[in-house]
Amino acid sequence: MQKFFYLEGGYLILAFAILLVTLFVTTRPFMGKGAVKKGVGSVATILAFAIGTHYFVTTNRMAEVREAFNRGEKIICESRMIRKGAQSIILSKNLGWKLEGDYFISDAYSRPFFTARCIIYEK
């Protein structure tokens, strides 16, 4: 459950704000009877489906990246440290990287990389 809140926390806050706007709009006098129930219910359902789908896709990709790394394949990760030029880094076991939990760590690199921000490098 902690991983869910870590991965989807920003989206949950955004969804809450969208629900507040929906609640505000559906309580206006020009809205029809039952608009609150229909509006908030349908928006909440759509948001829950979108967030759930995103979590499912992200955790599946993380598992695939972990398995590929353990097989010795190359992984490409987003580098938030470098904003100009090369914004990604290629890593593998052969290059001295290791997997600790959900993070790729190397003695030669100052920052760890979260597996949710990585994909399998296919060339």
PDB file of C-alpha atoms in Angstrom:
ATOM      1  CA  MET A   1       0.000   0.000   0.000  1.00  0.00           C
ATOM      2  CA  GLN A   2       2.940   2.308   0.674  1.00  0.00           C
ATOM      3  CA  LYS A   3       4.152   1.822  -2.905  1.00  0.00           C
ATOM      4  CA  PHE A   4       0.687   2.794  -4.193  1.00  0.00           C
ATOM      5  CA  PHE A   5       0.725   6.097  -2.304  1.00  0.00           C
ATOM      6  CA  TYR A   6       4.337   6.757  -3.336  1.00  0.00           C
ATOM      7  CA  LEU A   7       3.627   6.160  -7.032  1.00  0.00           C
ATOM      8  CA  GLU A   8       0.139   7.646  -7.220  1.00  0.00           C
ATOM      9  CA  GLY A   9       0.237  10.327  -4.502  1.00  0.00           C
ATOM     10  CA  GLY A  10       0.393  13.237  -6.921  1.00  0.00           C
ATOM     11  CA  TYR A  11      -2.429  11.826  -9.004  1.00  0.00           C
ATOM     12  CA  LEU A  12      -4.540  11.255  -5.884  1.00  0.00           C
ATOM     13  CA  ILE A  13      -4.125  14.904  -4.868  1.00  0.00           C
ATOM     14  CA  LEU A  14      -5.022  16.018  -8.390  1.00  0.00           C
ATOM     15  CA  ALA A  15      -8.059  13.706  -8.410  1.00  0.00           C
ATOM     16  CA  PHE A  16      -9.207  15.165  -5.075  1.00  0.00           C
ATOM     17  CA  ALA A  17      -8.949  18.693  -6.525  1.00  0.00           C
ATOM     18  CA  ILE A  18     -10.945  17.606  -9.596  1.00  0.00           C
ATOM     19  CA  LEU A  19     -13.608  16.102  -7.333  1.00  0.00           C
ATOM     20  CA  LEU A  20     -13.813  19.368  -5.379  1.00  0.00           C
ATOM     21  CA  VAL A  21     -14.327  21.321  -8.615  1.00  0.00           C
ATOM     22  CA  THR A  22     -16.946  18.793  -9.714  1.00  0.00           C
ATOM     23  CA  LEU A  23     -18.720  19.136  -6.376  1.00  0.00           C
ATOM     24  CA  PHE A  24     -18.645  22.921  -6.631  1.00  0.00           C
ATOM     25  CA  VAL A  25     -20.028  22.965 -10.179  1.00  0.00           C
ATOM     26  CA  THR A  26     -22.730  20.379  -9.557  1.00  0.00           C
ATOM     27  CA  THR A  27     -24.078  22.297  -6.528  1.00  0.00           C
ATOM     28  CA  ARG A  28     -24.745  25.476  -8.510  1.00  0.00           C
ATOM     29  CA  PRO A  29     -28.405  26.529  -8.829  1.00  0.00           C
ATOM     30  CA  PHE A  30     -28.452  26.066 -12.613  1.00  0.00           C
ATOM     31  CA  MET A  31     -27.628  22.360 -12.312  1.00  0.00           C
ATOM     32  CA  GLY A  32     -30.443  19.808 -12.395  1.00  0.00           C
ATOM     33  CA  LYS A  33     -31.702  17.654  -9.595  1.00  0.00           C
ATOM     34  CA  GLY A  34     -29.368  14.748  -8.835  1.00  0.00           C
ATOM     35  CA  ALA A  35     -26.404  16.422 -10.568  1.00  0.00           C
ATOM     36  CA  VAL A  36     -24.198  16.081  -7.496  1.00  0.00           C
ATOM     37  CA  LYS A  37     -24.745  12.352  -7.223  1.00  0.00           C
ATOM     38  CA  LYS A  38     -24.327  11.727 -10.975  1.00  0.00           C
ATOM     39  CA  GLY A  39     -21.447  14.166 -11.460  1.00  0.00           C
ATOM     40  CA  VAL A  40     -19.305  13.239  -8.482  1.00  0.00           C
ATOM     41  CA  GLY A  41     -20.061   9.540  -8.927  1.00  0.00           C
ATOM     42  CA  SER A  42     -19.123   9.428 -12.589  1.00  0.00           C
ATOM     43  CA  VAL A  43     -16.022  11.612 -12.203  1.00  0.00           C
ATOM     44  CA  ALA A  44     -14.854   9.579  -9.190  1.00  0.00           C
ATOM     45  CA  THR A  45     -15.344   6.340 -11.138  1.00  0.00           C
ATOM     46  CA  ILE A  46     -13.373   7.627 -14.124  1.00  0.00           C
ATOM     47  CA  LEU A  47     -10.556   8.950 -11.929  1.00  0.00           C
ATOM     48  CA  ALA A  48     -10.374   5.722  -9.903  1.00  0.00           C
ATOM     49  CA  PHE A  49     -10.177   3.687 -13.114  1.00  0.00           C
ATOM     50  CA  ALA A  50      -7.441   5.940 -14.558  1.00  0.00           C
ATOM     51  CA  ILE A  51      -5.353   5.901 -11.365  1.00  0.00           C
ATOM     52  CA  GLY A  52      -5.798   2.153 -10.941  1.00  0.00           C
ATOM     53  CA  THR A  53      -4.793   1.505 -14.538  1.00  0.00           C
ATOM     54  CA  HIS A  54      -1.728   3.738 -14.197  1.00  0.00           C
ATOM     55  CA  TYR A  55      -0.652   1.898 -11.037  1.00  0.00           C
ATOM     56  CA  PHE A  56      -1.132  -1.496 -12.686  1.00  0.00           C
ATOM     57  CA  VAL A  57       0.854  -0.508 -15.788  1.00  0.00           C
ATOM     58  CA  THR A  58       3.639   1.118 -13.746  1.00  0.00           C
ATOM     59  CA  THR A  59       4.106  -1.807 -11.355  1.00  0.00           C
ATOM     60  CA  ASN A  60       4.115  -4.277 -14.257  1.00  0.00           C
ATOM     61  CA  ARG A  61       6.786  -2.220 -16.040  1.00  0.00           C
ATOM     62  CA  MET A  62       8.825  -2.058 -12.821  1.00  0.00           C
ATOM     63  CA  ALA A  63       8.691  -5.854 -12.513  1.00  0.00           C
ATOM     64  CA  GLU A  64       9.724  -6.281 -16.167  1.00  0.00           C
ATOM     65  CA  VAL A  65      12.641  -3.864 -15.706  1.00  0.00           C
ATOM     66  CA  ARG A  66      13.779  -5.719 -12.561  1.00  0.00           C
ATOM     67  CA  GLU A  67      13.650  -9.089 -14.344  1.00  0.00           C
ATOM     68  CA  ALA A  68      15.479  -7.760 -17.412  1.00  0.00           C
ATOM     69  CA  PHE A  69      18.186  -6.208 -15.236  1.00  0.00           C
ATOM     70  CA  ASN A  70      18.660  -9.485 -13.358  1.00  0.00           C
ATOM     71  CA  ARG A  71      19.041 -11.274 -16.731  1.00  0.00           C
ATOM     72  CA  GLY A  72      21.839  -8.827 -17.630  1.00  0.00           C
ATOM     73  CA  GLU A  73      19.943  -6.726 -20.162  1.00  0.00           C
ATOM     74  CA  LYS A  74      20.485  -2.986 -20.527  1.00  0.00           C
ATOM     75  CA  ILE A  75      18.053  -0.562 -18.917  1.00  0.00           C
ATOM     76  CA  ILE A  76      17.493   3.077 -19.831  1.00  0.00           C
ATOM     77  CA  CYS A  77      16.506   5.475 -17.056  1.00  0.00           C
ATOM     78  CA  GLU A  78      15.436   9.092 -16.968  1.00  0.00           C
ATOM     79  CA  SER A  79      18.073  11.384 -15.504  1.00  0.00           C
ATOM     80  CA  ARG A  80      16.499  14.340 -13.732  1.00  0.00           C
ATOM     81  CA  MET A  81      19.929  15.668 -12.843  1.00  0.00           C
ATOM     82  CA  ILE A  82      20.814  16.562 -16.432  1.00  0.00           C
ATOM     83  CA  ARG A  83      18.172  18.732 -18.103  1.00  0.00           C
ATOM     84  CA  LYS A  84      20.126  19.629 -21.241  1.00  0.00           C
ATOM     85  CA  GLY A  85      21.501  17.208 -23.779  1.00  0.00           C
ATOM     86  CA  ALA A  86      21.357  13.562 -22.773  1.00  0.00           C
ATOM     87  CA  GLN A  87      18.428  13.233 -20.381  1.00  0.00           C
ATOM     88  CA  SER A  88      18.737   9.498 -19.905  1.00  0.00           C
ATOM     89  CA  ILE A  89      21.347   6.998 -18.846  1.00  0.00           C
ATOM     90  CA  ILE A  90      21.883   3.388 -19.866  1.00  0.00           C
ATOM     91  CA  LEU A  91      22.739   0.998 -17.071  1.00  0.00           C
ATOM     92  CA  SER A  92      23.349  -2.727 -16.616  1.00  0.00           C
ATOM     93  CA  LYS A  93      25.002  -5.160 -14.241  1.00  0.00           C
ATOM     94  CA  ASN A  94      28.083  -5.177 -16.502  1.00  0.00           C
ATOM     95  CA  LEU A  95      28.541  -1.455 -15.872  1.00  0.00           C
ATOM     96  CA  GLY A  96      28.630  -1.882 -12.096  1.00  0.00           C
ATOM     97  CA  TRP A  97      25.004  -1.130 -11.279  1.00  0.00           C
ATOM     98  CA  LYS A  98      23.094  -3.066  -8.649  1.00  0.00           C
ATOM     99  CA  LEU A  99      19.439  -3.265  -7.725  1.00  0.00           C
ATOM    100  CA  GLU A 100      18.505  -2.478  -4.124  1.00  0.00           C
ATOM    101  CA  GLY A 101      14.766  -2.660  -3.582  1.00  0.00           C
ATOM    102  CA  ASP A 102      13.222  -0.500  -6.294  1.00  0.00           C
ATOM    103  CA  TYR A 103      16.362   1.573  -6.921  1.00  0.00           C
ATOM    104  CA  PHE A 104      19.344   1.150  -9.238  1.00  0.00           C
ATOM    105  CA  ILE A 105      22.528   2.169  -7.435  1.00  0.00           C
ATOM    106  CA  SER A 106      26.119   2.570  -8.603  1.00  0.00           C
ATOM    107  CA  ASP A 107      29.258   3.649  -6.762  1.00  0.00           C
ATOM    108  CA  ALA A 108      30.254   5.668  -9.837  1.00  0.00           C
ATOM    109  CA  TYR A 109      27.022   7.711  -9.909  1.00  0.00           C
ATOM    110  CA  SER A 110      25.824  10.040  -7.172  1.00  0.00           C
ATOM    111  CA  ARG A 111      22.072   9.445  -7.513  1.00  0.00           C
ATOM    112  CA  PRO A 112      19.940   6.311  -7.495  1.00  0.00           C
ATOM    113  CA  PHE A 113      17.348   5.646 -10.189  1.00  0.00           C
ATOM    114  CA  PHE A 114      13.820   4.518  -9.341  1.00  0.00           C
ATOM    115  CA  THR A 115      12.661   1.531 -11.419  1.00  0.00           C
ATOM    116  CA  ALA A 116       9.360   3.285 -12.208  1.00  0.00           C
ATOM    117  CA  ARG A 117      11.348   5.801 -14.288  1.00  0.00           C
ATOM    118  CA  CYS A 118      13.153   3.156 -16.334  1.00  0.00           C
ATOM    119  CA  ILE A 119      12.424   0.984 -19.362  1.00  0.00           C
ATOM    120  CA  ILE A 120      14.151  -1.945 -21.032  1.00  0.00           C
ATOM    121  CA  TYR A 121      16.678  -0.807 -23.619  1.00  0.00           C
ATOM    122  CA  GLU A 122      15.932  -2.590 -26.886  1.00  0.00           C
ATOM    123  CA  LYS A 123      18.287  -1.973 -29.756  1.00  0.00           C
TER     124      LYS A 123
END
